[in-house]
Coordinates of N, CA and C and ligand atoms in Angstrom, one line a residue:
M1 N 105.6 87.0 10.9 CA 104.7 85.9 11.4 C 103.9 85.3 10.3
A2 N 103.8 84.0 10.1 CA 103.0 83.5 9.0 C 101.5 83.5 9.4
D3 N 100.7 83.5 8.4 CA 99.2 83.5 8.6 C 98.7 82.2 9.2
L4 N 99.5 81.2 9.0 CA 99.1 79.8 9.6 C 99.9 79.5 10.7
T5 N 99.2 79.1 11.8 CA 100.0 78.6 13.0 C 99.4 77.2 13.4
L6 N 100.3 76.2 13.6 CA 99.9 74.9 14.1 C 100.3 74.7 15.5
Y7 N 99.2 74.4 16.3 CA 99.4 74.1 17.7 C 99.7 72.5 17.7
H8 N 101.0 72.2 18.0 CA 101.4 70.8 17.8 C 102.2 70.3 18.9
A9 N 102.0 68.9 19.0 CA 102.9 68.1 20.0 C 103.5 67.0 19.1
A10 N 104.8 66.9 19.3 CA 105.5 66.0 18.4 C 105.9 64.7 19.1
P11 N 105.7 63.6 18.7 CA 104.6 63.3 17.5 C 103.3 63.1 18.2
S12 N 102.3 63.3 17.4 CA 100.9 63.1 17.8 C 99.9 63.2 16.6
R13 N 98.7 63.2 16.9 CA 97.7 63.4 15.7 C 98.1 64.7 15.0
S14 N 98.7 65.7 15.7 CA 98.9 66.9 15.0 C 100.1 66.8 14.0
S15 N 100.8 65.7 14.0 CA 101.8 65.3 13.0 C 101.1 65.2 11.6
I16 N 99.9 64.8 11.7 CA 99.1 64.6 10.4 C 98.9 66.0 9.7
V17 N 98.6 67.0 10.6 CA 98.4 68.3 10.0 C 99.8 68.9 9.5
L18 N 100.8 68.6 10.2 CA 102.2 69.0 9.9 C 102.4 68.5 8.5
W19 N 102.2 67.2 8.2 CA 102.3 66.7 6.9 C 101.5 67.4 5.9
M20 N 100.2 67.7 6.3 CA 99.3 68.3 5.3 C 99.8 69.8 5.0
L21 N 100.4 70.4 6.0 CA 100.9 71.7 5.8 C 102.1 71.7 4.9
E22 N 102.9 70.7 4.9 CA 104.0 70.5 4.0 C 103.5 70.2 2.6
E23 N 102.4 69.5 2.5 CA 101.8 69.3 1.2 C 101.3 70.5 0.6
V24 N 100.7 71.4 1.5 CA 100.2 72.7 1.0 C 101.4 73.6 0.5
G25 N 102.4 73.6 1.3 CA 103.6 74.4 0.9 C 103.6 75.9 1.2
E26 N 102.6 76.3 2.0 CA 102.5 77.7 2.4 C 103.3 77.9 3.7
P27 N 103.9 79.1 3.9 CA 104.6 79.3 5.2 C 103.7 79.1 6.5
Y28 N 104.3 78.5 7.5 CA 103.5 78.3 8.7 C 104.4 78.4 9.9
D29 N 103.8 78.8 11.0 CA 104.5 78.7 12.3 C 104.1 77.5 13.1
I30 N 104.9 77.1 14.0 CA 104.5 76.1 15.0 C 104.6 76.5 16.3
R31 N 103.5 76.3 17.1 CA 103.6 76.5 18.5 C 103.7 75.1 19.2
L32 N 104.8 74.8 19.8 CA 105.0 73.4 20.3 C 104.4 73.3 21.7
L33 N 103.6 72.2 21.9 CA 103.1 71.9 23.3 C 103.7 70.7 23.7
K34 N 103.9 70.6 25.0 CA 104.3 69.3 25.6 C 103.1 68.7 26.4
L35 N 102.6 67.7 25.8 CA 101.4 67.0 26.4 C 101.9 66.5 27.8
S36 N 103.1 66.0 28.0 CA 103.5 65.5 29.2 C 103.7 66.5 30.3
A37 N 103.8 67.8 29.9 CA 103.8 68.9 30.9 C 102.4 69.5 31.0
G38 N 101.5 68.9 30.4 CA 100.1 69.4 30.5 C 99.8 70.8 29.8
D39 N 100.6 71.1 28.8 CA 100.4 72.4 28.1 C 99.0 72.5 27.5
N40 N 98.6 71.3 27.1 CA 97.3 71.3 26.4 C 96.1 71.5 27.4
R41 N 96.4 71.5 28.7 CA 95.3 71.8 29.7 C 95.4 73.1 30.3
K42 N 96.3 73.9 29.9 CA 96.6 75.3 30.5 C 95.6 76.2 29.8
P43 N 95.1 77.2 30.6 CA 94.0 78.1 30.2 C 94.3 78.6 28.8
D44 N 95.5 79.1 28.5 CA 95.8 79.8 27.3 C 95.4 78.9 26.1
Y45 N 95.9 77.5 26.3 CA 95.5 76.6 25.1 C 94.0 76.3 25.1
L46 N 93.4 76.1 26.3 CA 92.0 75.7 26.4 C 91.1 76.8 25.7
A47 N 91.7 78.1 25.6 CA 90.9 79.2 25.0 C 91.0 78.9 23.5
I48 N 92.0 78.2 23.0 CA 92.1 77.8 21.6 C 91.3 76.6 21.2
N49 N 91.6 75.5 22.0 CA 90.7 74.3 21.9 C 90.3 73.8 23.2
P50 N 89.0 74.1 23.5 CA 88.4 73.8 24.8 C 88.5 72.2 25.1
M51 N 88.7 71.5 24.0 CA 88.8 69.9 24.2 C 90.2 69.6 24.8
G52 N 91.1 70.5 24.8 CA 92.4 70.3 25.4 C 93.2 69.3 24.6
K53 N 93.0 69.4 23.3 CA 93.6 68.4 22.4 C 94.4 69.1 21.3
V54 N 95.4 68.4 20.7 CA 96.1 68.8 19.6 C 95.7 68.0 18.5
P55 N 95.6 68.4 17.2 CA 96.0 69.7 16.7 C 95.0 70.8 16.9
A56 N 95.4 72.1 16.7 CA 94.5 73.2 16.4 C 95.3 74.0 15.4
L57 N 94.6 74.6 14.5 CA 95.3 75.5 13.4 C 94.7 76.9 13.4
R58 N 95.6 77.9 13.5 CA 95.0 79.3 13.4 C 95.3 79.7 12.0
H59 N 94.3 80.3 11.3 CA 94.6 80.8 10.0 C 94.0 82.2 10.1
G60 N 94.8 83.2 10.2 CA 94.4 84.5 10.4 C 93.5 84.6 11.7
E61 N 92.3 84.9 11.6 CA 91.4 85.1 12.7 C 90.6 83.7 13.1
V62 N 90.8 82.7 12.2 CA 90.0 81.6 12.3 C 90.8 80.5 13.1
V63 N 90.2 79.7 14.0 CA 90.7 78.6 14.5 C 90.0 77.4 14.2
I64 N 90.7 76.4 13.7 CA 90.0 75.2 13.3 C 90.7 74.0 14.1
T65 N 89.9 73.1 14.6 CA 90.4 71.9 15.4 C 89.9 70.6 14.6
E66 N 90.4 69.5 15.0 CA 90.0 68.2 14.5 C 90.8 68.0 13.2
V67 N 91.6 67.0 13.2 CA 92.5 66.6 12.0 C 91.8 66.7 10.8
A68 N 90.8 65.9 10.6 CA 90.1 65.8 9.3 C 89.5 67.2 8.8
A69 N 88.9 67.9 9.8 CA 88.3 69.3 9.4 C 89.4 70.2 9.0
I70 N 90.7 70.1 9.7 CA 91.8 71.0 9.4 C 92.3 70.7 7.9
C71 N 92.4 69.3 7.7 CA 93.0 68.9 6.3 C 91.9 69.3 5.2
T72 N 90.7 69.2 5.5 CA 89.7 69.6 4.5 C 89.8 71.1 4.4
Y73 N 89.8 71.9 5.4 CA 89.9 73.3 5.4 C 91.1 73.8 4.6
L74 N 92.2 73.2 4.9 CA 93.4 73.7 4.1 C 93.4 73.4 2.7
A75 N 92.9 72.2 2.3 CA 92.8 71.9 0.9 C 91.9 72.8 0.2
D76 N 90.8 73.3 0.8 CA 89.8 74.2 0.2 C 90.3 75.6 0.2
A77 N 91.1 75.9 1.3 CA 91.6 77.3 1.4 C 92.7 77.6 0.3
F78 N 93.4 76.5 -0.1 CA 94.5 76.7 -1.1 C 94.3 75.9 -2.3
P79 N 93.2 76.2 -3.1 CA 92.7 75.3 -4.1 C 93.8 75.0 -5.3
D80 N 94.6 76.1 -5.4 CA 95.7 76.0 -6.4 C 96.6 74.8 -6.2
K81 N 96.7 74.3 -5.0 CA 97.6 73.2 -4.6 C 97.0 71.9 -5.0
K82 N 95.8 71.9 -5.5 CA 95.0 70.7 -6.0 C 95.0 69.5 -5.1
L83 N 94.8 69.9 -3.8 CA 94.7 68.8 -2.7 C 93.2 68.6 -2.4
N84 N 92.3 69.4 -3.0 CA 90.9 69.1 -2.8 C 90.2 68.7 -4.0
V85 N 88.9 68.4 -3.9 CA 88.1 68.2 -5.1 C 86.9 69.3 -4.9
P86 N 86.9 70.2 -5.9 CA 86.0 71.4 -5.6 C 84.5 71.0 -5.7
I87 N 83.8 71.9 -5.1 CA 82.2 71.7 -5.2 C 81.9 71.7 -6.7
G88 N 81.0 70.9 -7.1 CA 80.6 70.8 -8.5 C 81.2 69.6 -9.2
D89 N 82.3 69.2 -8.8 CA 82.9 67.9 -9.3 C 82.3 66.8 -8.6
P90 N 81.9 65.9 -9.5 CA 81.1 64.7 -8.8 C 82.0 63.9 -7.9
R91 N 83.4 64.0 -8.1 CA 84.3 63.3 -7.2 C 84.3 63.8 -5.8
R92 N 83.7 65.0 -5.6 CA 83.6 65.6 -4.3 C 82.9 64.7 -3.4
G93 N 82.0 63.9 -3.9 CA 81.2 63.0 -3.0 C 82.1 61.9 -2.3
P94 N 82.8 61.1 -3.1 CA 83.7 60.1 -2.6 C 84.9 60.8 -1.8
Y95 N 85.3 62.0 -2.2 CA 86.4 62.7 -1.5 C 85.9 63.0 -0.1
L96 N 84.7 63.5 0.1 CA 84.2 63.8 1.4 C 84.0 62.6 2.3
K97 N 83.5 61.5 1.5 CA 83.2 60.3 2.2 C 84.5 59.8 2.9
W98 N 85.6 59.9 2.2 CA 86.9 59.3 2.8 C 87.4 60.3 3.9
L99 N 87.2 61.6 3.7 CA 87.6 62.4 4.8 C 86.8 62.2 6.1
F100 N 85.6 61.9 5.9 CA 84.7 61.6 7.1 C 85.0 60.2 7.6
F101 N 85.3 59.3 6.7 CA 85.4 57.8 7.1 C 86.6 57.7 8.0
G102 N 87.7 58.5 7.9 CA 88.9 58.4 8.8 C 88.5 58.6 10.2
P103 N 88.0 59.7 10.7 CA 87.5 59.9 12.1 C 86.3 59.2 12.5
G104 N 85.4 59.0 11.4 CA 84.1 58.4 11.8 C 84.1 57.0 11.8
C105 N 84.9 56.3 11.1 CA 84.9 54.7 11.0 C 86.3 54.1 11.3
F106 N 87.3 54.6 10.5 CA 88.6 53.9 10.6 C 89.2 54.0 12.0
E107 N 89.2 55.2 12.4 CA 89.9 55.4 13.7 C 89.2 54.8 14.8
P108 N 87.9 55.0 15.0 CA 87.1 54.2 16.0 C 87.4 52.7 16.0
A109 N 87.3 52.1 14.8 CA 87.5 50.7 14.6 C 88.9 50.3 15.3
V110 N 89.8 51.1 14.9 CA 91.2 50.7 15.4 C 91.3 50.9 16.9
I111 N 90.8 52.0 17.3 CA 90.9 52.3 18.8 C 90.0 51.3 19.7
D112 N 88.9 50.9 19.1 CA 88.1 49.9 19.9 C 88.8 48.6 19.9
R113 N 89.5 48.3 18.8 CA 90.2 47.0 18.8 C 91.4 47.0 19.8
A114 N 92.1 48.2 19.9 CA 93.2 48.3 20.9 C 92.7 48.4 22.3
A115 N 91.6 49.1 22.5 CA 91.1 49.1 23.9 C 89.7 48.6 23.9
P116 N 89.5 47.3 24.0 CA 88.1 46.8 23.8 C 87.2 47.1 24.9
R117 N 85.9 47.2 24.7 CA 85.0 47.5 25.6 C 84.8 46.2 26.5
K118 N 84.2 46.4 27.6 CA 84.0 45.3 28.7 C 82.8 44.5 27.9
E119 N 81.9 45.1 27.4 CA 80.8 44.4 26.7 C 80.8 44.8 25.3
E120 N 80.9 43.7 24.4 CA 80.9 44.1 23.0 C 79.6 44.8 22.5
A121 N 79.8 45.9 21.9 CA 78.7 46.7 21.4 C 78.2 45.9 20.2
R122 N 76.8 46.1 19.9 CA 76.1 45.5 18.8 C 76.7 46.2 17.5
R123 N 76.9 45.4 16.5 CA 77.4 45.9 15.2 C 76.5 47.1 14.7
A124 N 75.3 46.9 14.8 CA 74.4 48.0 14.3 C 74.7 49.4 15.1
M125 N 75.0 49.2 16.4 CA 75.2 50.4 17.1 C 76.5 51.2 16.7
L126 N 77.5 50.5 16.2 CA 78.8 51.1 15.9 C 78.8 51.6 14.5
G127 N 79.2 52.9 14.5 CA 79.2 53.6 13.1 C 80.0 52.8 12.1
Y128 N 81.1 52.2 12.5 CA 82.0 51.4 11.6 C 81.5 50.0 11.4
G129 N 80.5 49.5 12.2 CA 80.1 48.1 11.9 C 81.0 47.2 12.7
D130 N 82.0 46.7 11.9 CA 83.0 45.8 12.5 C 84.4 46.1 11.9
F131 N 85.4 45.7 12.7 CA 86.8 46.0 12.3 C 87.2 45.4 10.9
D132 N 86.8 44.2 10.7 CA 87.3 43.6 9.4 C 86.6 44.1 8.2
T133 N 85.4 44.5 8.3 CA 84.6 45.1 7.2 C 85.3 46.5 6.9
T134 N 85.6 47.2 8.0 CA 86.2 48.6 7.8 C 87.6 48.4 7.1
M135 N 88.4 47.4 7.6 CA 89.7 47.3 6.9 C 89.5 46.9 5.4
N136 N 88.6 45.9 5.2 CA 88.4 45.5 3.8 C 87.9 46.6 2.9
V137 N 87.1 47.5 3.4 CA 86.6 48.5 2.5 C 87.7 49.5 2.2
V138 N 88.6 49.9 3.2 CA 89.6 50.8 2.9 C 90.7 50.1 2.1
A139 N 91.0 48.8 2.3 CA 92.0 48.2 1.5 C 91.6 48.2 0.0
K140 N 90.2 48.0 -0.3 CA 89.7 47.9 -1.6 C 89.9 49.3 -2.3
A141 N 89.6 50.4 -1.4 CA 89.8 51.7 -1.9 C 91.2 52.1 -2.3
V142 N 92.2 51.6 -1.6 CA 93.6 52.1 -1.9 C 94.3 51.1 -2.8
E143 N 93.7 50.0 -3.2 CA 94.4 48.9 -3.9 C 94.9 49.3 -5.2
K144 N 94.0 50.0 -6.0 CA 94.4 50.3 -7.3 C 95.4 51.3 -7.4
G145 N 95.2 52.4 -6.6 CA 96.2 53.5 -6.5 C 96.3 54.4 -7.7
P146 N 97.3 55.2 -7.8 CA 98.2 55.4 -6.7 C 97.5 55.9 -5.4
W147 N 96.5 56.7 -5.6 CA 95.8 57.3 -4.5 C 94.3 57.0 -4.3
I148 N 93.7 57.4 -3.2 CA 92.3 56.8 -2.9 C 91.3 57.3 -4.0
L149 N 91.6 58.5 -4.7 CA 90.7 58.9 -5.8 C 91.3 58.6 -7.0
G150 N 92.3 57.8 -7.1 CA 93.0 57.5 -8.5 C 94.3 58.3 -8.6
E151 N 94.3 59.1 -9.7 CA 95.6 59.8 -10.0 C 95.9 61.0 -9.1
Q152 N 94.8 61.6 -8.6 CA 95.0 62.8 -7.8 C 95.2 62.5 -6.3
F153 N 96.4 63.0 -5.8 CA 96.6 62.9 -4.3 C 95.7 64.0 -3.7
T154 N 95.0 63.7 -2.7 CA 94.1 64.7 -2.0 C 94.4 64.7 -0.4
A155 N 93.6 65.6 0.2 CA 93.6 65.6 1.7 C 93.0 64.3 2.2
A156 N 92.2 63.6 1.4 CA 91.6 62.3 1.9 C 92.8 61.3 2.1
D157 N 93.8 61.4 1.2 CA 95.0 60.5 1.4 C 95.8 60.8 2.6
V158 N 95.8 62.1 3.0 CA 96.4 62.5 4.2 C 95.8 61.9 5.5
V159 N 94.4 62.0 5.5 CA 93.6 61.5 6.6 C 93.7 60.0 6.6
I160 N 93.3 59.3 5.5 CA 93.2 57.9 5.5 C 94.7 57.3 5.6
G161 N 95.5 57.9 4.8 CA 97.0 57.4 4.8 C 97.7 57.5 6.2
A162 N 97.5 58.6 6.8 CA 98.1 58.7 8.3 C 97.5 57.6 9.1
N163 N 96.2 57.4 9.1 CA 95.6 56.3 9.9 C 96.2 55.0 9.6
I164 N 96.4 54.6 8.3 CA 97.0 53.4 7.9 C 98.5 53.3 8.4
R165 N 99.2 54.4 8.1 CA 100.7 54.3 8.4 C 100.9 54.2 9.9
W166 N 100.2 55.1 10.7 CA 100.5 55.0 12.2 C 99.9 53.7 12.7
G167 N 98.8 53.3 12.2 CA 98.1 52.2 12.7 C 98.9 50.9 12.5
M168 N 99.6 50.8 11.4 CA 100.5 49.7 11.2 C 101.8 49.8 12.0
M169 N 102.3 51.1 12.2 CA 103.4 51.3 13.0 C 103.2 50.8 14.5
F170 N 102.0 51.0 14.9 CA 101.6 50.6 16.3 C 101.0 49.2 16.4
K171 N 101.1 48.5 15.3 CA 100.5 47.1 15.1 C 99.1 47.0 15.4
M172 N 98.3 48.2 15.1 CA 96.9 48.2 15.4 C 96.1 48.1 14.0
V173 N 96.8 48.1 13.0 CA 96.2 48.0 11.6 C 97.0 46.8 11.0
P174 N 96.3 45.9 10.4 CA 97.0 44.7 9.8 C 98.0 45.1 8.7
E175 N 99.1 44.5 8.7 CA 100.2 44.8 7.7 C 99.8 44.0 6.4
R176 N 98.8 44.4 5.8 CA 98.4 43.8 4.5 C 99.2 44.4 3.3
E177 N 99.5 43.6 2.4 CA 100.3 44.1 1.2 C 99.7 45.4 0.7
T178 N 98.4 45.4 0.5 CA 97.7 46.6 0.0 C 98.1 47.9 0.8
F179 N 98.0 47.8 2.1 CA 98.3 48.9 3.0 C 99.7 49.2 2.9
M180 N 100.7 48.2 2.8 CA 102.0 48.5 2.9 C 102.5 49.2 1.6
D181 N 101.8 48.8 0.5 CA 102.2 49.4 -0.9 C 101.8 50.9 -0.8
Y182 N 100.6 51.1 -0.3 CA 100.0 52.4 -0.2 C 101.0 53.3 0.7
A183 N 101.3 52.7 1.9 CA 102.2 53.5 2.9 C 103.5 53.7 2.2
A184 N 104.0 52.8 1.4 CA 105.3 53.0 0.8 C 105.2 54.2 -0.3
R185 N 104.0 54.3 -1.0 CA 103.8 55.4 -1.9 C 103.8 56.7 -1.2
I186 N 103.2 56.7 0.0 CA 103.2 57.9 0.9 C 104.5 58.3 1.3
A187 N 105.3 57.3 1.8 CA 106.6 57.5 2.4 C 107.6 58.1 1.4
A188 N 107.3 57.9 0.1 CA 108.1 58.5 -1.0 C 107.8 59.9 -1.3
R189 N 106.7 60.5 -0.7 CA 106.4 61.8 -1.0 C 107.3 62.8 -0.3
P190 N 107.9 63.8 -1.0 CA 108.8 64.7 -0.3 C 108.1 65.4 0.8
A191 N 106.9 65.7 0.7 CA 106.2 66.5 1.9 C 106.1 65.6 3.1
A192 N 105.8 64.3 2.9 CA 105.8 63.4 4.0 C 107.1 63.2 4.7
Q193 N 108.1 63.2 3.8 CA 109.5 63.0 4.4 C 110.0 64.3 5.1
R194 N 109.6 65.5 4.6 CA 110.0 66.7 5.3 C 109.2 66.8 6.6
A195 N 107.9 66.5 6.6 CA 107.2 66.4 7.9 C 107.8 65.5 8.9
E196 N 108.2 64.3 8.5 CA 108.7 63.4 9.4 C 110.0 63.9 10.0
A197 N 110.9 64.5 9.2 CA 112.2 65.0 9.6 C 111.9 66.2 10.7
K198 N 111.0 67.0 10.3 CA 110.7 68.1 11.2 C 110.2 67.7 12.5
D199 N 109.3 66.6 12.5 CA 108.7 66.1 13.6 C 109.8 65.5 14.6
K200 N 110.7 64.8 13.9 CA 111.8 64.2 14.8 C 112.7 65.3 15.5
A201 N 112.9 66.3 14.8 CA 113.7 67.4 15.3 C 112.9 68.0 16.4
L202 N 111.6 68.3 16.3 CA 110.8 68.9 17.4 C 110.7 68.0 18.6
E203 N 110.7 66.7 18.3 CA 110.5 65.8 19.4 C 111.7 65.8 20.3
A204 N 112.9 66.0 19.7 CA 114.1 66.1 20.5 C 114.2 67.5 21.2
K205 N 113.4 68.4 21.0 CA 113.5 69.7 21.7 C 113.2 69.7 23.2
Ligands
LIG1 N1 89.5 64.0 17.5 C1 90.7 64.7 17.6 C2 91.6 63.9 18.4 C3 92.9 64.7 18.8 C4 93.7 63.9 19.9 O1 93.2 63.0 20.6 N2 94.9 64.4 20.2 C5 95.7 63.7 21.2 C6 97.1 63.6 20.8 S1 97.3 62.3 19.7 C7 95.7 64.7 22.4 O2 95.7 65.9 22.2 N3 95.9 64.1 23.6 C8 96.1 64.9 24.8 C9 95.0 64.8 25.8 O3 93.9 64.3 25.4 O4 95.3 65.0 27.0 C10 91.3 65.1 16.2 O5 91.0 64.3 15.3 O6 92.0 66.2 16.2

């Protein structure tokens, strides 16, 4: 049994962690849940993630939930893979900013656009401000490339990159050239390709 176990529904947000695990390259097990069968609401899974959501990752005795937290954790837990920016490096600031920007700004901006509120919230109330500003800020960050921090591919690319890729796939993120180029660079990564192939096989189970 591997030290790492991913609680996964294929495909879903846990596919992002599947990709991250492929980037890390350490052995891991998968516990497959069927959301349609309500596996995520069963007591044994609620004991792992009381939110009833995937993903969850077990690493030895530790359980981590939330995509961005798991990606941050894995990058720090296996520093030799160079998917993190270590404490003490000034680039740790922007690195953390993008890891938090994914679930804190990008994803809420996209979801609010897909499922609009009855009454529009004031810009100042929304952590992401407005959709266009959020997209513009991310587009500028990935424009130069190849990665969000420049030459080094990090967990921040997994979090932001997954949001961009899947957002465009579901027509929820604009198919700007900048985003398409960045998504193409991601799609060429062997780890992303392995994760996608595994997910397809798991979906068919
Ligand atoms: N904030 C969570 C969101 C996780 C999430 O919403 N997962 C969805 C799958 S994409 C889920 O488990 N949905 C099942 C449900 O809510 O019943 C994270 O980033 O991990």
